[in-house]
Coordinates of C-alpha atoms and ligand atoms in Angstrom, one line a residue:
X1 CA 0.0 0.0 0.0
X2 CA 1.3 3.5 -0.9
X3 CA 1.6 5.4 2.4
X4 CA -0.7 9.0 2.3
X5 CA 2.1 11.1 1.9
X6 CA 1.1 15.0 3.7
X7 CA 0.8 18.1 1.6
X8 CA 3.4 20.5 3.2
X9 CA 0.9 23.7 4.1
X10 CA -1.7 21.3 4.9
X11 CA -2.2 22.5 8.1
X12 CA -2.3 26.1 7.2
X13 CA -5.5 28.2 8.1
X14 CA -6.0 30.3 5.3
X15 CA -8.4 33.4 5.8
X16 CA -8.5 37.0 3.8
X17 CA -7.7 39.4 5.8
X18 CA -9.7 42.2 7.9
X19 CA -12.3 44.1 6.5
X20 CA -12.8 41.6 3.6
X21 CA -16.3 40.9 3.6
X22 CA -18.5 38.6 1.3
X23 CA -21.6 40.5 -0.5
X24 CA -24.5 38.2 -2.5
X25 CA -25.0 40.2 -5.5
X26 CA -27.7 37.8 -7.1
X27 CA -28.8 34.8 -7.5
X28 CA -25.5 32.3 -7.6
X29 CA -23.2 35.5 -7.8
X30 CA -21.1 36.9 -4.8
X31 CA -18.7 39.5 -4.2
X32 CA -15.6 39.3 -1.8
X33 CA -14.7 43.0 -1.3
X34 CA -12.0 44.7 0.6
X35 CA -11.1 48.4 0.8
X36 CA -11.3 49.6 -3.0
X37 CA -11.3 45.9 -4.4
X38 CA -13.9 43.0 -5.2
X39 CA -13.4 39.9 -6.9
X40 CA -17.0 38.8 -8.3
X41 CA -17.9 34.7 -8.3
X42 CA -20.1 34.0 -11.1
X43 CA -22.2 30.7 -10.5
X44 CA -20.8 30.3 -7.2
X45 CA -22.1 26.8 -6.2
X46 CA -23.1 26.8 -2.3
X47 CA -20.3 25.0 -1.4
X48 CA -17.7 27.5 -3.0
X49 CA -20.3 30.4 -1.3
X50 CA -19.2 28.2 2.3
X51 CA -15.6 28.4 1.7
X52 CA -15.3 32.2 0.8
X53 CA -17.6 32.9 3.7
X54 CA -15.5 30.4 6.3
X55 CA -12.0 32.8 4.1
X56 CA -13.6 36.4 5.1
X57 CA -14.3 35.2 8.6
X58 CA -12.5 32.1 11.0
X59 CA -10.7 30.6 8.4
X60 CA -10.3 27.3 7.4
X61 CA -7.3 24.6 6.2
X62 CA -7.4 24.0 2.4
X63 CA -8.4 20.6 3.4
X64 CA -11.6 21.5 5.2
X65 CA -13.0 23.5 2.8
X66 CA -12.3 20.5 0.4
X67 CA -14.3 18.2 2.2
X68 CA -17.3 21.0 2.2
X69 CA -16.8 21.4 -0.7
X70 CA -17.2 17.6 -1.8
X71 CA -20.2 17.0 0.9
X72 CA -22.2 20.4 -0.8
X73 CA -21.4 19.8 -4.5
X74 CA -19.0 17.0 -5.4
X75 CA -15.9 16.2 -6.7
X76 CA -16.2 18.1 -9.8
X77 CA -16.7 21.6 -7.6
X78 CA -12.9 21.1 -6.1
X79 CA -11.1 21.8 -9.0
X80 CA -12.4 25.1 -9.1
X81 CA -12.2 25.4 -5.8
X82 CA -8.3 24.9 -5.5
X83 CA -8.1 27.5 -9.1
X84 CA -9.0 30.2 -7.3
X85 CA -7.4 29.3 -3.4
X86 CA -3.7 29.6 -5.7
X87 CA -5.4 32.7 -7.6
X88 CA -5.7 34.8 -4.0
X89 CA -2.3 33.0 -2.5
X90 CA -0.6 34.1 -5.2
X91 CA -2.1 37.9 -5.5
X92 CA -0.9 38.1 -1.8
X93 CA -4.8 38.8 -0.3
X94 CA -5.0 35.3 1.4
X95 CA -3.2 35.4 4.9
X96 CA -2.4 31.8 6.4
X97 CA -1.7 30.8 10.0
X98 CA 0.4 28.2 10.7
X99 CA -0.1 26.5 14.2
X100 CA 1.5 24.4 16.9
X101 CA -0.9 22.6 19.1
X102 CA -0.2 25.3 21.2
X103 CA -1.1 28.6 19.4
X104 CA 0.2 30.3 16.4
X105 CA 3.5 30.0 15.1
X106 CA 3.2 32.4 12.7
X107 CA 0.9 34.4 10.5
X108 CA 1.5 35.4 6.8
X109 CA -0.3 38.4 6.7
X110 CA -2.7 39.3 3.8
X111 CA -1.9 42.3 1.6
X112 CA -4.9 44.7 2.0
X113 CA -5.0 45.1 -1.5
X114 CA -5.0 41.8 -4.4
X115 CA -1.8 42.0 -6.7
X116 CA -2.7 40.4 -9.9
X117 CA 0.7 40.4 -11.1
X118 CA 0.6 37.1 -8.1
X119 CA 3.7 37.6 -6.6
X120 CA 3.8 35.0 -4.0
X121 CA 4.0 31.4 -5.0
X122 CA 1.6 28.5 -5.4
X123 CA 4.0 25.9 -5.9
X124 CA 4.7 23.7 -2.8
X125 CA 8.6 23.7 -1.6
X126 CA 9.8 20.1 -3.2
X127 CA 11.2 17.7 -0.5
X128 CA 14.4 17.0 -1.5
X129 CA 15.3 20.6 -3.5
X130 CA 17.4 22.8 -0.3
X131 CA 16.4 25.9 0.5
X132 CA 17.9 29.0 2.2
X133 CA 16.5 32.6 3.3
X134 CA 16.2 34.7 0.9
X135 CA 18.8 37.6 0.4
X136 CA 15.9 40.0 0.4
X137 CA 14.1 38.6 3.5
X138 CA 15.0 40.7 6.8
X139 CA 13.7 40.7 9.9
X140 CA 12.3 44.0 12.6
X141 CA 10.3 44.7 15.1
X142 CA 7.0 45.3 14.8
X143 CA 4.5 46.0 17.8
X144 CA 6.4 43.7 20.0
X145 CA 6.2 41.2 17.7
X146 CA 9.0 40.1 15.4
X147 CA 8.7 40.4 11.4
X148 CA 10.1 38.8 8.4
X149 CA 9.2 40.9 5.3
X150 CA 10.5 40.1 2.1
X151 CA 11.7 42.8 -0.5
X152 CA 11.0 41.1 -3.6
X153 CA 7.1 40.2 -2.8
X154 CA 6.6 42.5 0.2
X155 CA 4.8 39.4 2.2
X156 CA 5.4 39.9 5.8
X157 CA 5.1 37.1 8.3
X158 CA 4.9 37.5 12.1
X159 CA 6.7 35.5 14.2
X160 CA 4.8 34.9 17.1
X161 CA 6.7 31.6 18.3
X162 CA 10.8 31.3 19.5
X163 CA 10.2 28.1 17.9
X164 CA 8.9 29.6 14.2
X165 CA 11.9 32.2 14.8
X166 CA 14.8 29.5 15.7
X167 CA 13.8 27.6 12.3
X168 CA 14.1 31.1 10.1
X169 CA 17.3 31.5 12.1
X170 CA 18.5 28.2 11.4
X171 CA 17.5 28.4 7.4
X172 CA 20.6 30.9 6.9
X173 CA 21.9 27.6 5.8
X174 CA 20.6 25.6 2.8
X175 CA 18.3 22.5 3.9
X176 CA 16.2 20.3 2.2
X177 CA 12.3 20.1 3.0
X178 CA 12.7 16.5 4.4
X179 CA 15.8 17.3 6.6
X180 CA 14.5 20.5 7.9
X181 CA 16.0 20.9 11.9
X182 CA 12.6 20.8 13.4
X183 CA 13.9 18.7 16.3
X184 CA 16.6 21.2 17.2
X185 CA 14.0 23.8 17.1
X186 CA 11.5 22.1 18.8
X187 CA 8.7 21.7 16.2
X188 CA 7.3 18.4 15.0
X189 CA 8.1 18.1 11.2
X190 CA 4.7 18.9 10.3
X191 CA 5.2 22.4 12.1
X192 CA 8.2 22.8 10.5
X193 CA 7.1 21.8 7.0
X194 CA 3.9 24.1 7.4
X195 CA 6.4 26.6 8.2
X196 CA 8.5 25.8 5.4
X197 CA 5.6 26.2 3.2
X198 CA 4.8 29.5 4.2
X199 CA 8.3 31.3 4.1
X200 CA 8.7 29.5 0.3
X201 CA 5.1 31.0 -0.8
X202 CA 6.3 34.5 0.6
X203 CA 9.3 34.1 -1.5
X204 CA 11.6 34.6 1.5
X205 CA 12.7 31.0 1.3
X206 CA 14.6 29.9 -2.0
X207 CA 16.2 27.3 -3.8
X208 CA 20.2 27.3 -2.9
X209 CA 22.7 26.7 -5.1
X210 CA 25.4 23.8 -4.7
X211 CA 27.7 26.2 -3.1
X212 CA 24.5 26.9 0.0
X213 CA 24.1 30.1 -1.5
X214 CA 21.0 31.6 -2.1
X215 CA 19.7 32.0 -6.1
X216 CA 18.5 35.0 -5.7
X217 CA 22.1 36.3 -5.4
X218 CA 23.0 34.7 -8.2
X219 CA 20.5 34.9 -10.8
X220 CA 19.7 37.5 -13.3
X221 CA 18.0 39.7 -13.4
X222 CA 17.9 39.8 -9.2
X223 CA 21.4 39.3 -8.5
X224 CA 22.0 43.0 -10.1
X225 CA 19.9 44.5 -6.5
X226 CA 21.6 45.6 -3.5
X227 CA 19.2 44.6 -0.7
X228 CA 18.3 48.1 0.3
X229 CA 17.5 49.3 -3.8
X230 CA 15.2 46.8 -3.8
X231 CA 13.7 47.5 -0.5
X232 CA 13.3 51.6 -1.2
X233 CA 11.6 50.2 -4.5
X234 CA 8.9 47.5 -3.6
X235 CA 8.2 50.0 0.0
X236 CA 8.0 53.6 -2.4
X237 CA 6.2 52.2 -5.1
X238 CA 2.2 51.2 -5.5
X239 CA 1.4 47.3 -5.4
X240 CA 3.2 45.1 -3.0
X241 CA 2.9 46.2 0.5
X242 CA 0.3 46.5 3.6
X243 CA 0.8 50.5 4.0
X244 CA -0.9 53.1 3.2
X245 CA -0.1 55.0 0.3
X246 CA 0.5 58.6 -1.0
X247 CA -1.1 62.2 0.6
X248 CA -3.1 60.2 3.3
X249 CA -2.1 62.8 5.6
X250 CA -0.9 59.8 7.8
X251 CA -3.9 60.2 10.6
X252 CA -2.1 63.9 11.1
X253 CA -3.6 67.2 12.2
X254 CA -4.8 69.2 9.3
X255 CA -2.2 72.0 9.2
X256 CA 1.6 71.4 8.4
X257 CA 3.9 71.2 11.3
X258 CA 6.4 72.8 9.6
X259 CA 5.9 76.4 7.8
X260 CA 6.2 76.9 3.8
X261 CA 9.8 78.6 4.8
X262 CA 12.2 78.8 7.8
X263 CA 13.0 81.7 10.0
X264 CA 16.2 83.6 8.8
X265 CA 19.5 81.1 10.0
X266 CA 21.4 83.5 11.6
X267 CA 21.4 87.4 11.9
X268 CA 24.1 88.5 9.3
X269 CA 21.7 89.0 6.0
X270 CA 23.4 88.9 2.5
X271 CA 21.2 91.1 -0.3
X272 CA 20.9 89.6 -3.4
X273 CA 20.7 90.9 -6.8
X274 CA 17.4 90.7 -8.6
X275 CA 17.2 90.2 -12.0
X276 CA 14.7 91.7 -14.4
X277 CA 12.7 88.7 -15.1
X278 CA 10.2 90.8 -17.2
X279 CA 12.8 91.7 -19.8
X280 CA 14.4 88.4 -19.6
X281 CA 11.1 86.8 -20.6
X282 CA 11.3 89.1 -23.4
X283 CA 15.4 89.2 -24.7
X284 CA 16.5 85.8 -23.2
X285 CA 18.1 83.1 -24.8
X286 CA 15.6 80.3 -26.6
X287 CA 14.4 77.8 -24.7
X288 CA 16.0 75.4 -27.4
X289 CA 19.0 76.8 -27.2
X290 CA 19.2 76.3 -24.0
X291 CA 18.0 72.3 -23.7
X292 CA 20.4 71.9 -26.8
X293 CA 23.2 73.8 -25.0
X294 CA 22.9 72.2 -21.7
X295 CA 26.2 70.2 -20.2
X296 CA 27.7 69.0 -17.2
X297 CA 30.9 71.6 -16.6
X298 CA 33.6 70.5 -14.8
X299 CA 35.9 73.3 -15.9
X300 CA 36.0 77.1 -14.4
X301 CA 36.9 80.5 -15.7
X302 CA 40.2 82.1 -14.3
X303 CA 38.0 84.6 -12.6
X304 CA 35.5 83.2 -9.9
X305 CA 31.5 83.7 -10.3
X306 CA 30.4 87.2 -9.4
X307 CA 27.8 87.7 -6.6
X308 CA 25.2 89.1 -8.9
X309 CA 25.9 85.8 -11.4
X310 CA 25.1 84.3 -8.1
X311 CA 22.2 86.3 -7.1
X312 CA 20.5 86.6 -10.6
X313 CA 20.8 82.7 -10.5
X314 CA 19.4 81.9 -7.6
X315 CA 16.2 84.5 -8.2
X316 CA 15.8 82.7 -11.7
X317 CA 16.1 79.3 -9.8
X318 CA 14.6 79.0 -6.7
X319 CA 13.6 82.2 -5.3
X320 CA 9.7 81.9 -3.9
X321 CA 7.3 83.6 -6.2
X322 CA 4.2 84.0 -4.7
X323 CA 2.5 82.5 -1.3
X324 CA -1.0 81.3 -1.1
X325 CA -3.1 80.4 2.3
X326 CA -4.5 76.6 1.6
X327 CA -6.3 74.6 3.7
X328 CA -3.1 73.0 4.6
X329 CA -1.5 76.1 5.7
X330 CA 0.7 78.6 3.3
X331 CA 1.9 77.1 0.4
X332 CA 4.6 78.3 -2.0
X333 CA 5.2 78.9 -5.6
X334 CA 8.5 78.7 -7.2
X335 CA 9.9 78.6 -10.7
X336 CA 10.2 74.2 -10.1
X337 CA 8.1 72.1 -9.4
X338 CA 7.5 70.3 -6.1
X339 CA 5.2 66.9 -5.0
X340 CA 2.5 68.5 -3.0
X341 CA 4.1 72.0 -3.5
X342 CA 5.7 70.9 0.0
X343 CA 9.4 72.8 -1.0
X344 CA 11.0 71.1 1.3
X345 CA 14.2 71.5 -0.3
X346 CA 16.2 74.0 1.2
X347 CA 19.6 75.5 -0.3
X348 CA 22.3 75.5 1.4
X349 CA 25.4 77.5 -0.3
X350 CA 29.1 76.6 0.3
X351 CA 31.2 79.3 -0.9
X352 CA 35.2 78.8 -1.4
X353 CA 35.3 82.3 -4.4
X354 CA 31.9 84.6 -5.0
X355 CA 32.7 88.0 -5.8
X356 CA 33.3 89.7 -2.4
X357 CA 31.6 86.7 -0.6
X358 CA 33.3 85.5 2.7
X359 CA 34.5 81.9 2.1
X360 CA 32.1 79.8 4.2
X361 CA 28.2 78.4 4.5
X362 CA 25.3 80.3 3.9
X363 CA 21.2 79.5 3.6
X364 CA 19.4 80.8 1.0
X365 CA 16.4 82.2 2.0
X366 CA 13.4 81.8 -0.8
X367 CA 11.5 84.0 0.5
X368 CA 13.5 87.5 1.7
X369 CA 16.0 86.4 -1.3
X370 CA 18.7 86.6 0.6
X371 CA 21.9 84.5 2.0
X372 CA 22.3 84.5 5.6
X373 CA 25.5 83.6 7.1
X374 CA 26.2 80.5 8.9
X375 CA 29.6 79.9 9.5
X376 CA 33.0 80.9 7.8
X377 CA 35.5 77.8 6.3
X378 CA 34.9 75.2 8.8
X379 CA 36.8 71.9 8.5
X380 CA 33.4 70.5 7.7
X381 CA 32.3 73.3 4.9
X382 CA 35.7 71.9 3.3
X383 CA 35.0 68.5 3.7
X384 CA 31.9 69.3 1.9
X385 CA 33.9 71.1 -1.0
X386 CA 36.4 68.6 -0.9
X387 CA 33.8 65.6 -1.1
X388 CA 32.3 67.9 -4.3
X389 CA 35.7 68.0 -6.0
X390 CA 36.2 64.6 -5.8
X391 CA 33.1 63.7 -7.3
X392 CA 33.8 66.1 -10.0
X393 CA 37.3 64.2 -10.4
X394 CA 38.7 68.2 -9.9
X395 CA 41.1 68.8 -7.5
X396 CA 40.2 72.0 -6.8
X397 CA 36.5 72.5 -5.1
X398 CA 33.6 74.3 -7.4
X399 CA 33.1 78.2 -6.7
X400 CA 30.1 77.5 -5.2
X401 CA 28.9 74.0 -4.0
X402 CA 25.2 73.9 -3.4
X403 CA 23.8 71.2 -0.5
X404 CA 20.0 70.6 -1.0
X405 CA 18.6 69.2 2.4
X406 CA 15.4 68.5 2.6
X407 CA 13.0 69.2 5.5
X408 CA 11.7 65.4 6.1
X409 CA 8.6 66.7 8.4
X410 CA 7.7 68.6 5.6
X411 CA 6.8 65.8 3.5
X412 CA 6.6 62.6 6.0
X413 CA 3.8 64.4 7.3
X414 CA 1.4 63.9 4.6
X415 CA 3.0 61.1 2.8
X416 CA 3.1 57.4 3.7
X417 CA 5.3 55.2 1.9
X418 CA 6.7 57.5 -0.8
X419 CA 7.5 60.1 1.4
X420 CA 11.4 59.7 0.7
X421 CA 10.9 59.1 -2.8
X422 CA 9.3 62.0 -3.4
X423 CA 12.0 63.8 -2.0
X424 CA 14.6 62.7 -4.3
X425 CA 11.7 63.4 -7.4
X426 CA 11.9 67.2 -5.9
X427 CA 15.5 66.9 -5.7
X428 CA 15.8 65.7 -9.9
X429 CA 13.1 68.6 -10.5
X430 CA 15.4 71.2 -8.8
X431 CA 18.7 70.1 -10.4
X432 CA 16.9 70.1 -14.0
X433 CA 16.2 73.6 -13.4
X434 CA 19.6 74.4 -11.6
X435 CA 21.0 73.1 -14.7
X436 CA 18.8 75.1 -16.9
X437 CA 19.2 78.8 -15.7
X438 CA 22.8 77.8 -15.2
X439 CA 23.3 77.2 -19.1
X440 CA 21.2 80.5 -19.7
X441 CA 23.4 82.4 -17.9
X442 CA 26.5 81.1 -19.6
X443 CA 27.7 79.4 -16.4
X444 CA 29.3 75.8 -15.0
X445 CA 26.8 73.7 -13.8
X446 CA 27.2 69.6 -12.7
X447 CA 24.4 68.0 -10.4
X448 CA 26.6 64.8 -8.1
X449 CA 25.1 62.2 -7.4
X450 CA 26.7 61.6 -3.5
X451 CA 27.3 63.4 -0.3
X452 CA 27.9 62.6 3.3
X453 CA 24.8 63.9 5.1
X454 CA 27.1 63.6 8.2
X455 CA 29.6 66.5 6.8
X456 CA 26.4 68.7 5.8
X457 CA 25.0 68.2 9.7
X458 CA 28.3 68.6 11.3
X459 CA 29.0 71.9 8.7
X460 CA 25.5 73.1 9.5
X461 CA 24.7 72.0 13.2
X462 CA 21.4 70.7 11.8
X463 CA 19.8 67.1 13.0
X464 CA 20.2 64.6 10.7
X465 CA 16.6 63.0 11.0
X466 CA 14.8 66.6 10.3
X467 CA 16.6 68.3 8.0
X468 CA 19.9 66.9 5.9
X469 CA 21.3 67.0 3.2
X470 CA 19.9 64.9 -0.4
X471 CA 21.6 66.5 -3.2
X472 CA 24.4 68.7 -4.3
X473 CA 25.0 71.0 -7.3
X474 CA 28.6 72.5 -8.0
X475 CA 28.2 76.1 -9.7
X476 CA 31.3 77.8 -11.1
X477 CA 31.7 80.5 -13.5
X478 CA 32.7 79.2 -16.9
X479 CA 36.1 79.4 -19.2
X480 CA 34.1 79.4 -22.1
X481 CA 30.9 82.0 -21.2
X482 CA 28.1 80.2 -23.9
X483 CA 24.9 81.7 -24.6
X484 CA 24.7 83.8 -21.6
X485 CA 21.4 86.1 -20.9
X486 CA 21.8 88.1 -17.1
Ligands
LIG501 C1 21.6 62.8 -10.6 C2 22.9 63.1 -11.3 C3 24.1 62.8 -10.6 C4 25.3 63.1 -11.2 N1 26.4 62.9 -10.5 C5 27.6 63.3 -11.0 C6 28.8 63.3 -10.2 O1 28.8 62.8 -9.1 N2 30.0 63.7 -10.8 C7 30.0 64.2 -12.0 O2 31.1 64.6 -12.5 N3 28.9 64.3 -12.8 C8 27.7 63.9 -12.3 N4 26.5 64.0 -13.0 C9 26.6 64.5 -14.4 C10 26.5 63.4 -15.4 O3 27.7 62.7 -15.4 C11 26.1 63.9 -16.7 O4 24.8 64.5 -16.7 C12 26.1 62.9 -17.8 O5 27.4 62.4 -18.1 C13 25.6 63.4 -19.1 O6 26.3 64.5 -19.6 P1 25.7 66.0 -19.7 O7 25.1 66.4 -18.5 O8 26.9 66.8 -20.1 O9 24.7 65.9 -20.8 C14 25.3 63.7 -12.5 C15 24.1 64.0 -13.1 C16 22.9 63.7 -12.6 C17 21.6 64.0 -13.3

């Protein structure tokens, strides 16, 4: 006699997650709908109508609602069944327990929102294939409860049990689904297997190579993401994660925390010329000529930039055009564009040659249009100059190195999940047009892409979690003056 062998999983109590509710639309016809989603059953037979039902509210092992299924509407009715149970596993909306006779080991955790692109896996682990954790699987705390979230499908699983833990811990190291270490970490094999099945359908669990290490590092097109790239990604982008997502005001008051612009820096002003921006909108240079000019310069004129080069650019640039009361407090208008108009990049300026300038940091202020003083040629401002040259592959610094540091409150308050993401957006926005008026004005312009927010806080005595440094721009006058307008 063939022995019955067990389905890895089998134990698994699968349910969708909260809020997922099952609506009869007609006769035969049902609805499971979560926040902003439904999935309609046509000719649902009343056994497949039990099994959603038993989904949206205890839960229920693939196995039990098999057997309902068979006692309601027959054999035929299972096939479907099991089509659509791999359809929702795979989209990410079916959660799944996996239990001890104890409690809960752990819990995969439903996304609140089906992916059809189905990026969690259907396929049972094979028994004699080894396995390892996933490069791209990390653990963290998460409401005293312990987490392993995967990057590449952004499935989370909690770990409620030391026991569900020690296994993960001990599957750093390639084994095969019969040889798992359930003994050493105190789970039967079932257990083990069931919590086997669900790290493997979360993706976190993957075939090894020979050498124990994980595919995932190795194979194309994955193996060209560093762990964090492809964490920023799948968190900052729509689809595959339980957050929230965009200007959901993140349960906030309904005024900004932070004003449209900050109080003058210090008390040592710095006037600023103003250019005529009515006759440059009449005499200035194309705006083809411009695009079709525009270049990274690494090179700088024999003479440094004047003040009024740097004052004229800086208007044209960045200077705040008009304010506006909103129901979200004042809001700003500037010649580039912002997510949110939030303009919570603010400019800082480190000078090594401007005209009469003293050598040292300054903070542009959008609104007054003026530089205010912050400190002369620190070690740090240096550093920062220094850091600049090297990315330019100079050896001498830019005339002007601008640090754009962006006021995180400014944006995290409204924005879950992209919040960061949009920052850098604003930051490419801003260096497009840095680049632009740069080129107008016949000067050196060359965004970099690196800087040590450490240097910047240090340089600027600013706190590194509220406002730091996520850009630079190096500015010089040019050997070669182009099409210059003012
Ligand atoms: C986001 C960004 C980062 C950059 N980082 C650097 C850098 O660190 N050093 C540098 O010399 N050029 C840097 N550049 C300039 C690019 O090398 C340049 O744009 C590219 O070679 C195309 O040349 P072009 O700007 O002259 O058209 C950067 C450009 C961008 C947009």
């Amino acid at each position: 006699m063939t022995p019955i062998t067990r389905r890895p999983g089998a134990s698994l109590k699968l349910f969708f997650g909260p809020g997922v509710s099952v609506v009869e639309l007609a006769e035969q016809q049902l609805a499971i709908r979560g926040a902003g989603w439904q999935f309609v059953l046509r000719q649902a037979s009343r056994g497949l109508g039990h099994a959603v039902r038993a989904l949206a509210g205890a839960g229920a092992t693939r196995e039990e609602l098999a057997d309902h299924l068979l006692e309601h509407d027959g054999p035929a009715a299972l096939a479907r069944l099991y089509y659509h149970l791999d359809e929702w596993r795979a989209s990410g909306v079916l959660g799944a327990v996996a239990a001890s006779s104890t409690g809960a080991l752990a819990t995969l955790a439903p996304l609140p929102v089906p992916n059809p692109s189905g990026p969690l896996q259907t396929e049972e682990p094979a028994p004699d294939i080894p396995y390892v954790l996933s490069p791209f699987a990390y653990l963290r705390r998460v409401d005293d409860e312990l987490m392993v979230e995967s990057s590449t499908t952004g499935a989370r699983i909690l770990l409620h049990d030391p026991r569900a833990r020690l296994l993960c811990m001990a599957l750093i190291s390639a084994h095969t689904r019969d040889a798992l270490p359930h003994a050493a970490c105190g789970l039967s094999s079932d257990e083990a297997e069931d919590l086997c099945a669900l790290l493997h359908q979360a993706r976190m669990l993957v075939p090894a190579r020979p050498t124990g290490q994980p595919q995932d590092e190795h194979d194309e097109p994955l193996a060209r993401w560093q762990f964090h790239d492809l964490l920023f990604h799948t968190r900052s982008r729509m689809g595959r994660h339980a957050g929230g997502y965009g200007g959901t005001f993140r349960g906030a008051a309904p005024v900004q925390p932070v004003p449209a612009l900050k109080a003058p820096m210090s008390e040592t002003a710095v006037d600023l010329y103003r250019p005529d921006i009515e006759r440059l909108s009449a005499d200035d240079i194309s705006f083809t000529r411009v695009l079709e000019a525009r270049r990274s310069r690494r090179e700088y004129g024999a003479s440094p930039l004047t003040e009024q080069e740097l004052g004229a650019f800086l208007y044209r640039v960045a200077r705040e055009r008009a304010t506006a009361a909103g129901e979200n407090g004042v809001s700003s208008d500037r010649p580039y564009p912002s997510g949110g108009a939030s303009y919570e990049l603010e400019l800082y300026l480190s000078v090594a040659s401007c005209g009469q300038l003293a050598a040292g940091l300054y903070h542009y202020h959008a609104g007054e249009h003026r530089l205010y003083y912050l400190s002369p040629m620190t070690p740090d401002v240096r550093a920062l100059l220094e850091d600049a040259a090297r990315a330019l592959g100079r050896h001498e610094p830019p005339h002007v190195l601008i640090t754009l540091a962006a006021r995180f409150p400014r944006v995290f308050w409204k924005y879950e999940s992209m919040g960061y993401a949009l920052i850098l957006q604003n930051v490419g926005a801003l260096y497009q047009t840095l680049y632009l008026v740069a080129t107008a004005m016949g000067l050196a312009p060359c965004a970099l892409g690196g800087g040590n927010p450490d240097t910047f806080a240090r340089a600027s005595g600013l706190g590194r979690f509220t406002e730091t440094s996520v850009g630079e721009f190096a500015l010089g006058s040019s050997p070669r003056p182009g099409p210059a307008s003012e």
